[in-house]
Short mmCIF file of C-alpha atoms in Angstrom, two decimals:
data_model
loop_
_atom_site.label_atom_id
_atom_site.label_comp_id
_atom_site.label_asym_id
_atom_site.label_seq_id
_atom_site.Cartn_x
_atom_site.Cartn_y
_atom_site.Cartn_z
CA UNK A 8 30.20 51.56 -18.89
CA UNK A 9 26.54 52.11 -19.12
CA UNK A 10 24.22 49.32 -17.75
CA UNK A 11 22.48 49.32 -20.98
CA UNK A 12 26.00 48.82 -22.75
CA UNK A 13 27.11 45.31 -20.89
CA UNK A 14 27.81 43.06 -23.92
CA UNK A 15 24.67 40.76 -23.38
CA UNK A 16 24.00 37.83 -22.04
CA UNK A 17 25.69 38.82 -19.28
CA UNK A 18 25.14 38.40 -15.22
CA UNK A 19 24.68 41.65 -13.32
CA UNK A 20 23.90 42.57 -9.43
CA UNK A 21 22.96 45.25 -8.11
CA UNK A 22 25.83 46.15 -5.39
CA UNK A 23 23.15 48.72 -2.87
CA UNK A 24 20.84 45.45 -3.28
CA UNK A 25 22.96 43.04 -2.57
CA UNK A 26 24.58 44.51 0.63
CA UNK A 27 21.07 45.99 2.19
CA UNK A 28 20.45 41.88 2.37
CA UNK A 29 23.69 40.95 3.40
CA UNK A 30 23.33 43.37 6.72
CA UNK A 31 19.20 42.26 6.52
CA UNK A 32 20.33 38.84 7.38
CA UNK A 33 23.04 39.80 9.67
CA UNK A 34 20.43 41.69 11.46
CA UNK A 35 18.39 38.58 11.56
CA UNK A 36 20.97 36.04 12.43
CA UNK A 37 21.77 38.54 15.70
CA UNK A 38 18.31 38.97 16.84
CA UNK A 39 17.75 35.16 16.83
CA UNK A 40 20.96 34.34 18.55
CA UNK A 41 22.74 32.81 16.00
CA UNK A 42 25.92 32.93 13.97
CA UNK A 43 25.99 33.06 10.06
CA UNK A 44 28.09 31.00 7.55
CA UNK A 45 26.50 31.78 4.62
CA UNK A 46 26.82 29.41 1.29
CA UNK A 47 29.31 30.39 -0.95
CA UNK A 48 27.49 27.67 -3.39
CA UNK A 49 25.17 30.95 -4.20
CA UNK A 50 28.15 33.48 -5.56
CA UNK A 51 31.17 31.65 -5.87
CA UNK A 52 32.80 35.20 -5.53
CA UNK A 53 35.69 36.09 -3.46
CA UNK A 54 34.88 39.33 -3.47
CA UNK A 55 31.22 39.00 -2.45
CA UNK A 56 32.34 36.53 0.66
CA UNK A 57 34.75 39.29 1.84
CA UNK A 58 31.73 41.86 1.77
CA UNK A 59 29.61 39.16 3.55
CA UNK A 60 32.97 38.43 6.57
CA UNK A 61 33.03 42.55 6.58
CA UNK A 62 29.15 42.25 8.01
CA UNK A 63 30.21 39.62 10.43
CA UNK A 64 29.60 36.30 9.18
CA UNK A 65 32.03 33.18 10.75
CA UNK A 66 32.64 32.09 7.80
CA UNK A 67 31.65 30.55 4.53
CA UNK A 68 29.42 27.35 3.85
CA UNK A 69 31.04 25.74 0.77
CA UNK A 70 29.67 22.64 -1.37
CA UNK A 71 32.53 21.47 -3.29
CA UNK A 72 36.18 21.51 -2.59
CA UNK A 73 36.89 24.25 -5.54
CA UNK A 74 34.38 26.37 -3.72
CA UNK A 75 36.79 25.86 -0.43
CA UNK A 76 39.89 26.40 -2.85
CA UNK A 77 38.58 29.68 -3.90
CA UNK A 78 37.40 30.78 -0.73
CA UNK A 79 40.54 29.68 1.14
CA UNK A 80 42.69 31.27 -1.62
CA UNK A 81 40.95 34.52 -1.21
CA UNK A 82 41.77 34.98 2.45
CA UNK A 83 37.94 33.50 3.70
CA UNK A 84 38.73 31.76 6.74
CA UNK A 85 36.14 29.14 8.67
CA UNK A 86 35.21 27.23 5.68
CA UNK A 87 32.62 24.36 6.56
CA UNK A 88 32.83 22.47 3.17
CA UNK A 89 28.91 20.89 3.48
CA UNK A 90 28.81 17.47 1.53
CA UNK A 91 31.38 14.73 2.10
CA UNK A 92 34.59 14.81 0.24
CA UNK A 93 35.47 11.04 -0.47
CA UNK A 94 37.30 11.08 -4.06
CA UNK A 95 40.47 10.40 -4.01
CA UNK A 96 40.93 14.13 -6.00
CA UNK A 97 38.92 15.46 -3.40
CA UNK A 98 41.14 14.18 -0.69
CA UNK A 99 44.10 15.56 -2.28
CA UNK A 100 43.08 19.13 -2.40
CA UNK A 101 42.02 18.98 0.72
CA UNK A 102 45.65 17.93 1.58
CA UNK A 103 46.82 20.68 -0.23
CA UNK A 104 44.57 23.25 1.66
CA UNK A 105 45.80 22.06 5.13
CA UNK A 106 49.29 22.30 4.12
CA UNK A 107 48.44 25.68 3.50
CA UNK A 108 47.04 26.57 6.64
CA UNK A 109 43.76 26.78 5.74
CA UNK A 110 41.26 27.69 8.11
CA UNK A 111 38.45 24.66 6.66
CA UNK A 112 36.51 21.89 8.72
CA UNK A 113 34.52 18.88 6.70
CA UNK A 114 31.35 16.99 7.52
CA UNK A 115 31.22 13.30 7.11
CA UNK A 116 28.65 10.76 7.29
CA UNK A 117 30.34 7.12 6.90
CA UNK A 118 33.26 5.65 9.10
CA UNK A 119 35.48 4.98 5.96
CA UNK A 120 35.45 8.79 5.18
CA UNK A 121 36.08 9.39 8.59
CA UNK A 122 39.46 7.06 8.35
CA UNK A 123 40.26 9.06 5.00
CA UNK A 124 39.93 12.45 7.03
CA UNK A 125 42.30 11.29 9.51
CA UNK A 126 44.88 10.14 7.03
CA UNK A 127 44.72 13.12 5.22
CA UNK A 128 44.88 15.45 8.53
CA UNK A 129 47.95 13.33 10.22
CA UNK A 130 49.90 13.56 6.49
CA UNK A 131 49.42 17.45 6.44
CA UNK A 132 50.68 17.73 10.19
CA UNK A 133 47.31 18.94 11.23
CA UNK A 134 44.28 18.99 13.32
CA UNK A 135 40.77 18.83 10.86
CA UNK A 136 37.37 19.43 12.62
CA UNK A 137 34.65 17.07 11.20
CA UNK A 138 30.92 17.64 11.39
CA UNK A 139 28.67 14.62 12.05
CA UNK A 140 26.36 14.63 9.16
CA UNK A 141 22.61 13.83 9.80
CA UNK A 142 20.12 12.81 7.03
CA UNK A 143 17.07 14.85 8.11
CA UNK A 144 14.33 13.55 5.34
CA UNK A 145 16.38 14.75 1.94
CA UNK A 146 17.59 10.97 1.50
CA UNK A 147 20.88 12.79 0.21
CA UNK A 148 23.88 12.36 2.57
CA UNK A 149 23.98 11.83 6.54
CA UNK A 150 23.93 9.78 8.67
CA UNK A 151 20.11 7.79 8.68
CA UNK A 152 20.15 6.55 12.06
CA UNK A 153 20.69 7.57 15.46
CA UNK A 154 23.15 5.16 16.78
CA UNK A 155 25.09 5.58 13.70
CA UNK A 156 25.71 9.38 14.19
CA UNK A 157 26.57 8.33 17.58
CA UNK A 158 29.05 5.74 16.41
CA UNK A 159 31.01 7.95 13.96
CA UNK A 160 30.81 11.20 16.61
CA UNK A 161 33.07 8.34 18.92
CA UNK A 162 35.14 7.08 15.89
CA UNK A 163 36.06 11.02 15.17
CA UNK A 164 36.39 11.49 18.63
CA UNK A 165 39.12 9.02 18.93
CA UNK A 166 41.05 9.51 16.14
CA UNK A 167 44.27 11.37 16.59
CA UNK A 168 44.40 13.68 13.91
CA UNK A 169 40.57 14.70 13.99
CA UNK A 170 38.10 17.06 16.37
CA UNK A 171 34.42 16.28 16.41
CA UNK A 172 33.11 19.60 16.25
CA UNK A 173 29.34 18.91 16.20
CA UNK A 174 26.32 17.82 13.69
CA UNK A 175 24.94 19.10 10.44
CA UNK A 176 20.95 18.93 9.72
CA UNK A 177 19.69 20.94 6.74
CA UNK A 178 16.59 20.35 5.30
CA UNK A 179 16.93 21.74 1.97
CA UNK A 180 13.93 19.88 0.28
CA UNK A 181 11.71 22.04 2.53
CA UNK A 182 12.86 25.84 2.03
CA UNK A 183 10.26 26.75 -0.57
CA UNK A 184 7.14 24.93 1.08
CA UNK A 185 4.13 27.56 1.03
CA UNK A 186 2.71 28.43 2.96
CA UNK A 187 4.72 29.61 5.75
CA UNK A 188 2.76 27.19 8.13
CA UNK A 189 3.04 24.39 6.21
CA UNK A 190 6.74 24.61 5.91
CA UNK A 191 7.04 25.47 9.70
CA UNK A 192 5.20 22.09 10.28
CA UNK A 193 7.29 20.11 8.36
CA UNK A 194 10.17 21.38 9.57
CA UNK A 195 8.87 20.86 13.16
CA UNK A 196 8.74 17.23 12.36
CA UNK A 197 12.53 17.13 11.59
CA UNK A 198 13.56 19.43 14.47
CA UNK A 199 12.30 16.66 16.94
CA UNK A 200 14.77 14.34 15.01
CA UNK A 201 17.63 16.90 15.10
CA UNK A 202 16.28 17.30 18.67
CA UNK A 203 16.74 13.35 19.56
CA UNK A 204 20.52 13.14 17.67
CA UNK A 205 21.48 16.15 20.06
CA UNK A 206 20.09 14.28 23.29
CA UNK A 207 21.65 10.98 21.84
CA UNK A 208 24.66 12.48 21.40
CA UNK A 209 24.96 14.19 24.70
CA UNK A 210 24.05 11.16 26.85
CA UNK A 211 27.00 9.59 25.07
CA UNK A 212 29.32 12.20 26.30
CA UNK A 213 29.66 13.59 22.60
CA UNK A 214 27.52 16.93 22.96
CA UNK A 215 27.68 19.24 19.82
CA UNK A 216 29.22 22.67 19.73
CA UNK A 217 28.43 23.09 16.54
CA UNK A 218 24.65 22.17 15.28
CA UNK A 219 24.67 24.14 11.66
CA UNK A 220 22.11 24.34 8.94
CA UNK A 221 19.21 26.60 8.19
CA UNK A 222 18.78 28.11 4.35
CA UNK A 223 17.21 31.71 3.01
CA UNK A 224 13.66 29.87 3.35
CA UNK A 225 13.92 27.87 7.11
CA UNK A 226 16.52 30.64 8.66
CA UNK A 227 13.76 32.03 11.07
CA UNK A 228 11.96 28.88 11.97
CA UNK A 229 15.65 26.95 12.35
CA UNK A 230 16.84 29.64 14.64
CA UNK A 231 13.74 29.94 16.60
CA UNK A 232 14.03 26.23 17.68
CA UNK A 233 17.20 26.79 19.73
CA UNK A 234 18.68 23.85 18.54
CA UNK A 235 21.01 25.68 16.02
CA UNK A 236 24.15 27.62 17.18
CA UNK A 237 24.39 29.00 13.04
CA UNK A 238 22.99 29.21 9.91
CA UNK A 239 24.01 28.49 5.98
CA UNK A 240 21.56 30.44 4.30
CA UNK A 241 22.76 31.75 0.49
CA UNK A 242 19.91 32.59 -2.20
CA UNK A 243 19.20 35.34 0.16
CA UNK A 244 22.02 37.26 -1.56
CA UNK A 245 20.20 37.18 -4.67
CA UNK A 246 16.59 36.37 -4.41
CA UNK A 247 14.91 34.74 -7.22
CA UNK A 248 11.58 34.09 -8.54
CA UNK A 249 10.46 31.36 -6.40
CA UNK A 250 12.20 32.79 -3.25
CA UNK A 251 9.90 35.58 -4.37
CA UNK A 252 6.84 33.88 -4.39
CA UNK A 253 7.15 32.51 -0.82
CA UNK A 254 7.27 34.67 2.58
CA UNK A 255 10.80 34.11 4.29
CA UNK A 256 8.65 35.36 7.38
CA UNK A 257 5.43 34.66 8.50
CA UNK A 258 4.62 37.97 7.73
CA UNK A 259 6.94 39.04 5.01
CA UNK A 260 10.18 38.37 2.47
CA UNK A 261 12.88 41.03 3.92
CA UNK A 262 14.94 40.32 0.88
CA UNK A 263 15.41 41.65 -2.50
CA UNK A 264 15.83 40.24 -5.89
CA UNK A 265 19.81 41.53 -6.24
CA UNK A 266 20.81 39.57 -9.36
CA UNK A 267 19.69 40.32 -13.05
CA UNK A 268 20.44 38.14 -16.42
CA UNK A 269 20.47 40.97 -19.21
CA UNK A 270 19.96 39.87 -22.46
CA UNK A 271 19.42 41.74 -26.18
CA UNK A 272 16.57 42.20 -28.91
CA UNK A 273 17.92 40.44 -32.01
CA UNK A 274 14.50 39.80 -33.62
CA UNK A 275 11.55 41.97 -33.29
CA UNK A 276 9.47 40.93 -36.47
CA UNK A 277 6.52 39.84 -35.02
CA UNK A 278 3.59 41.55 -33.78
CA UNK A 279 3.40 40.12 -29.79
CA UNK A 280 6.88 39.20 -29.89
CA UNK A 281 10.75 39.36 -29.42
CA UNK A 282 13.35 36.58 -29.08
CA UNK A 283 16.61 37.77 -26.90
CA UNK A 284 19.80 36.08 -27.25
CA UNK A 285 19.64 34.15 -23.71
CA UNK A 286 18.57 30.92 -23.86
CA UNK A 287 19.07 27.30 -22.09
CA UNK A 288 22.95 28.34 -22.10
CA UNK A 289 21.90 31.64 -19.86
CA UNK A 290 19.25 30.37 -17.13
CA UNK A 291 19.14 27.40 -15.08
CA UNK A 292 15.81 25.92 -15.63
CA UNK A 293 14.96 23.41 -12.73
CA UNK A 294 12.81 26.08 -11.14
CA UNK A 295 11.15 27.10 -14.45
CA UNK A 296 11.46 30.04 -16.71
CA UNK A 297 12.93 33.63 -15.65
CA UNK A 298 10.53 36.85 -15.73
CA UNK A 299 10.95 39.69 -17.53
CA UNK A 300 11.31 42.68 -15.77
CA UNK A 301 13.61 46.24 -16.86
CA UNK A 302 13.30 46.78 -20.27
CA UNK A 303 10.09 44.05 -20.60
CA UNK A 304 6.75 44.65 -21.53
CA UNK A 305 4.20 44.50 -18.84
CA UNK A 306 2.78 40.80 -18.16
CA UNK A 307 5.37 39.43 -21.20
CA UNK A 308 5.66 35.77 -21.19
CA UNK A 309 9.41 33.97 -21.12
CA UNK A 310 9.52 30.86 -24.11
CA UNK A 311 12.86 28.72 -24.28
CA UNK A 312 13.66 28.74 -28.24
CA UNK A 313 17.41 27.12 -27.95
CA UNK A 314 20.57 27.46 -26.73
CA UNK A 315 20.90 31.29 -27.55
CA UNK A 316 17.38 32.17 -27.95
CA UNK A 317 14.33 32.70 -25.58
CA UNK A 318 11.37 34.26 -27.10
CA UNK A 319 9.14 37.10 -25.14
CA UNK A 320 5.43 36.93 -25.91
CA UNK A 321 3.50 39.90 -25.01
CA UNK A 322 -0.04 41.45 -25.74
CA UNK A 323 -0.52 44.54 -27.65
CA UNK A 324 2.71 46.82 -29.20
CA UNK A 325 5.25 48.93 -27.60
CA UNK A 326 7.13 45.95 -27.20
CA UNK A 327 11.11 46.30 -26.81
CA UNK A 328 12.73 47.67 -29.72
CA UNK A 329 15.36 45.94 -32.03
CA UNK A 330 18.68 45.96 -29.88
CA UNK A 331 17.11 47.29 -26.85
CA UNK A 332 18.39 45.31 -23.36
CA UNK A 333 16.04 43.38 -21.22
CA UNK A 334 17.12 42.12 -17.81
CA UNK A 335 15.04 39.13 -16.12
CA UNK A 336 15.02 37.40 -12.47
CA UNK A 337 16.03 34.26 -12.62
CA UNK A 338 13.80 31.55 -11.34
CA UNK A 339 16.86 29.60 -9.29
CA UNK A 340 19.73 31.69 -8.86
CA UNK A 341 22.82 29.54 -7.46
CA UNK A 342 22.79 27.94 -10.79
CA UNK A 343 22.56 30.78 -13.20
CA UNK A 344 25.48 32.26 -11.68
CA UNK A 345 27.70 28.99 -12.15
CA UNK A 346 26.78 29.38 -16.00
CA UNK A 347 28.75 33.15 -15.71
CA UNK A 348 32.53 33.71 -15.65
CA UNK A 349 31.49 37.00 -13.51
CA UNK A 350 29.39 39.22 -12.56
CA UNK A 351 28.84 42.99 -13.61
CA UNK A 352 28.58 45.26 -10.43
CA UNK A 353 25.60 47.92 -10.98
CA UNK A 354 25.02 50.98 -9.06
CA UNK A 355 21.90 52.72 -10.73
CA UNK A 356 22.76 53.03 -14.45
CA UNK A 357 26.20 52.56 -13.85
CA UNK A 358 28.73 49.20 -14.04
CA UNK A 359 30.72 50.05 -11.09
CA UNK A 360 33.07 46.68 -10.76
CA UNK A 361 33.50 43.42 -12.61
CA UNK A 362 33.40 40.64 -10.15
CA UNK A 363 35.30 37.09 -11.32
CA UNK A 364 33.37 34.03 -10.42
CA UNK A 365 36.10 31.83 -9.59
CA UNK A 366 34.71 28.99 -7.81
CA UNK A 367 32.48 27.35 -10.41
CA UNK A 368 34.62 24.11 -10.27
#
C-alpha cells in the first residue's frame, strides 16, 4: 500500500523516525547516568515497546492496568504501573497478572492501598514491589507530606507480601514550561523537595533504590540533579506540536515529530478553503488544533467543523485538490493515538507494517 492510499482518517508513524528517537534518548539516558522506562501511556503498542526493550530500556512505565495487561501479555517485562490501582477491578487484574508471573511493580500513596497490595500479593503467592508515591506540586496523587511518605515506606516495609522498592516524583505539570530556564527553575524548586523525601527517608533506614520520574520535557534537567536512578519519558516517541515549540535542551529539541494523522479532501468548493474528514473524533484537542503539514498549503490554518470535519483555511489557490491526502502533527499526541485502533507503519512512500494498538483500555 501506498502512503497516499491509507483509507483516511487514519494514524501513521514514520518507523526511521520513530527509532532514530528511540536510540536519541537511549543515547541520552546513558550519557546522564540513568536508566529508561519509557511510558507506554504514549503508544500503547506491543510492538513499539519491544523496539524500545531492543534499545535497552528496563522496562515500561504504564498508567492504567490494561496498559500493564498489554504490555505484560506481550512479553514486556519491568512494568512500573504509575498511578495507584485501588478499584476493586483494578485489584483483580492485578491478581491475575501475578498469577501469571508477571514481571510488574505498583506505586501507592495511602496506607489502605498499601493493605490492598499486600492482600492481593500474599493471595497470588507472590512478592509485589511498591513505589512510594510523592506529590511534587501536580496536586494529583502522592503522598503530600514528608512524614507520610515515611510512614507508608515503613508500613510497605513490614508487610509480608510487599518490597519497598523506592519513591516516585514526576512533575508532569511542568514539562512544557518555556523557556528552558524557567522550567529548569521550577523544577529546581521541586528537586529540593524530592531532595528532602530522599534524606527523610534515609535517616529512617528506608533509603530508595529506585527514585523514578522525568518526562520528554524535564529528562535532562531530572537526570542532571542526581537524584534520579531512571526516567519515564514517552511523547518523545512521537513529538507533537507543543513538544515542538519548546527546546527539550537548553540548546536544542533532539527529537522528531514521528507520528502523522492523515486525513482526505471531501470538499474543495471554496476559494481559501478545504474541509478533511478528521475532526473532534480524530485529534485530541486539550493542546489545541493540529498543523497541517504533507499535502497542506503553506501557512493553512486548522478549524474544528464537527465530529468528521475540520476545515483548512488558506490564502491564495493551489490549495489541495478534491480527494487529495493531507497529514497533520498533532498538537498532544498520547491522546490521539488512544482515539486509533492502530497505527500504519511508513517507510518513505511506503506502508511497511500495521501496528495494533491494544492497550487503549
Amino acid at each position: 500500500m501506498r502512503r497516499s492510499d491509507v483509507p483516511t482518517p487514519a494514524l501513521l508513524v514514520d518507523i526511521d523516525i520513530l527509532d532514530r528517537n528511540i536510540a536519541s534518548m537511549r543515547d541520552a539516558a546513558a550519557a546522564l547516568g540513568v536508566k529508561l522506562r519509557p511510558h507506554a501511556k504514549a503508544h500503547k503498542c506491543v510492538e513499539i515497546a519491544q523496539r524500545i526493550m531492543a534499545a535497552g530500556a528496563i522496562g515500561a512505565s504504564c498508567a492504567t492496568i490494561g496498559e500493564a495487561e498489554t504490555m505484560a501479555l506481550g512479553g514486556i517485562g519491568g512494568i512500573l504501573v504509575t498511578a495507584p490501582l485501588t478499584s476493586s477491578d483494578a485489584i483483580e487484574r492485578l491478581h491475575r497478572l501475578l498469577l501469571r508471573g508477571a514481571d510488574i511493580a505498583v506505586v501507592a500513596d495511602h496506607p489502605a492501598s498499601v493493605a490492598q497490595l499486600a492482600a492481593v500479593a500474599a493471595g497470588a503467592g507472590r512478592t509485589l514491589d511498591v513505589v512510594v508515591d510523592i506529590d511534587v506540586g501536580m496536586g494529583r496523587t502522592g503522598c503530600a507530606e514528608i512524614p507520610d511518605a515515611v510512614a507508608l515506606a515503613r508500613q510497605i516495609e513490614a508487610a509480608p507480601a510487599l518490597t519497598y522498592a523506592g519513591i516516585q516524583a514526576y512533575w508532569g505539570n511542568l514539562q512544557h514550561v518555556s523557556p528552558f530556564a524557567e522550567r529548569a527553575r521550577l523544577i529546581a524548586i521541586q528537586t529540593e523537595r524530592v531532595r528532602a523525601v530522599i534524606a527523610a527517608l534515609t535517616s529512617a533506614g528506608l533509603p530508595p533504590a529506585i527514585v523514578s520520574g522525568g518526562g520528554t520535557g524535564s529528562h535532562r534537567i531530572d537526570a542532571a540533579t542526581g537524584l534520579f536512578t531512571e526516567i519515564q519519558p514517552g511523547s518523545y516517541l512521537f513529538m507533537d506540536s507543543c513538544y515542538s515549540a519548546v527546546s527539550i535542551s537548553e540548546n536544542d529539541n533532539p527529537f522528531v515529530p514521528s507520528l502523522f494523522v492523515a486525513a482526505t479532501v471531501v470538499s474543495a468548493n471554496k476559494p481559501g478553503r478545504v474541509v478533511v474528514n478528521a475532526g473532534w473524533k480524530a485529534f485530541a484537542a486539550d493542546s489545541g488544533k493540529p498543523v497541517a503539514l504533507r499535502g497542506g498549503p503553506p501557512g493553512a490554518s486548522f478549524r474544528f467543523m464537527g465530529d468528521e470535519h475540520g476545515a483548512l483555511d488558506f490564502e491564495g489557490g493551489g490549495g489541495p485538490k478534491l480527494g487529495a491526502t493531507v497529514e497533520f502533527l498533532t498538537s498532544h499526541c498520547d491522546p490521539t493515538v488512544n482515539l486509533y485502533g492502530a497505527f500504519h507503519v511508513v517507510r518513505g512512500d511506503e506502508v511497511v507494517d500495521i501496528w495494533p494498538i491494544r492497550a487503549r483500555y
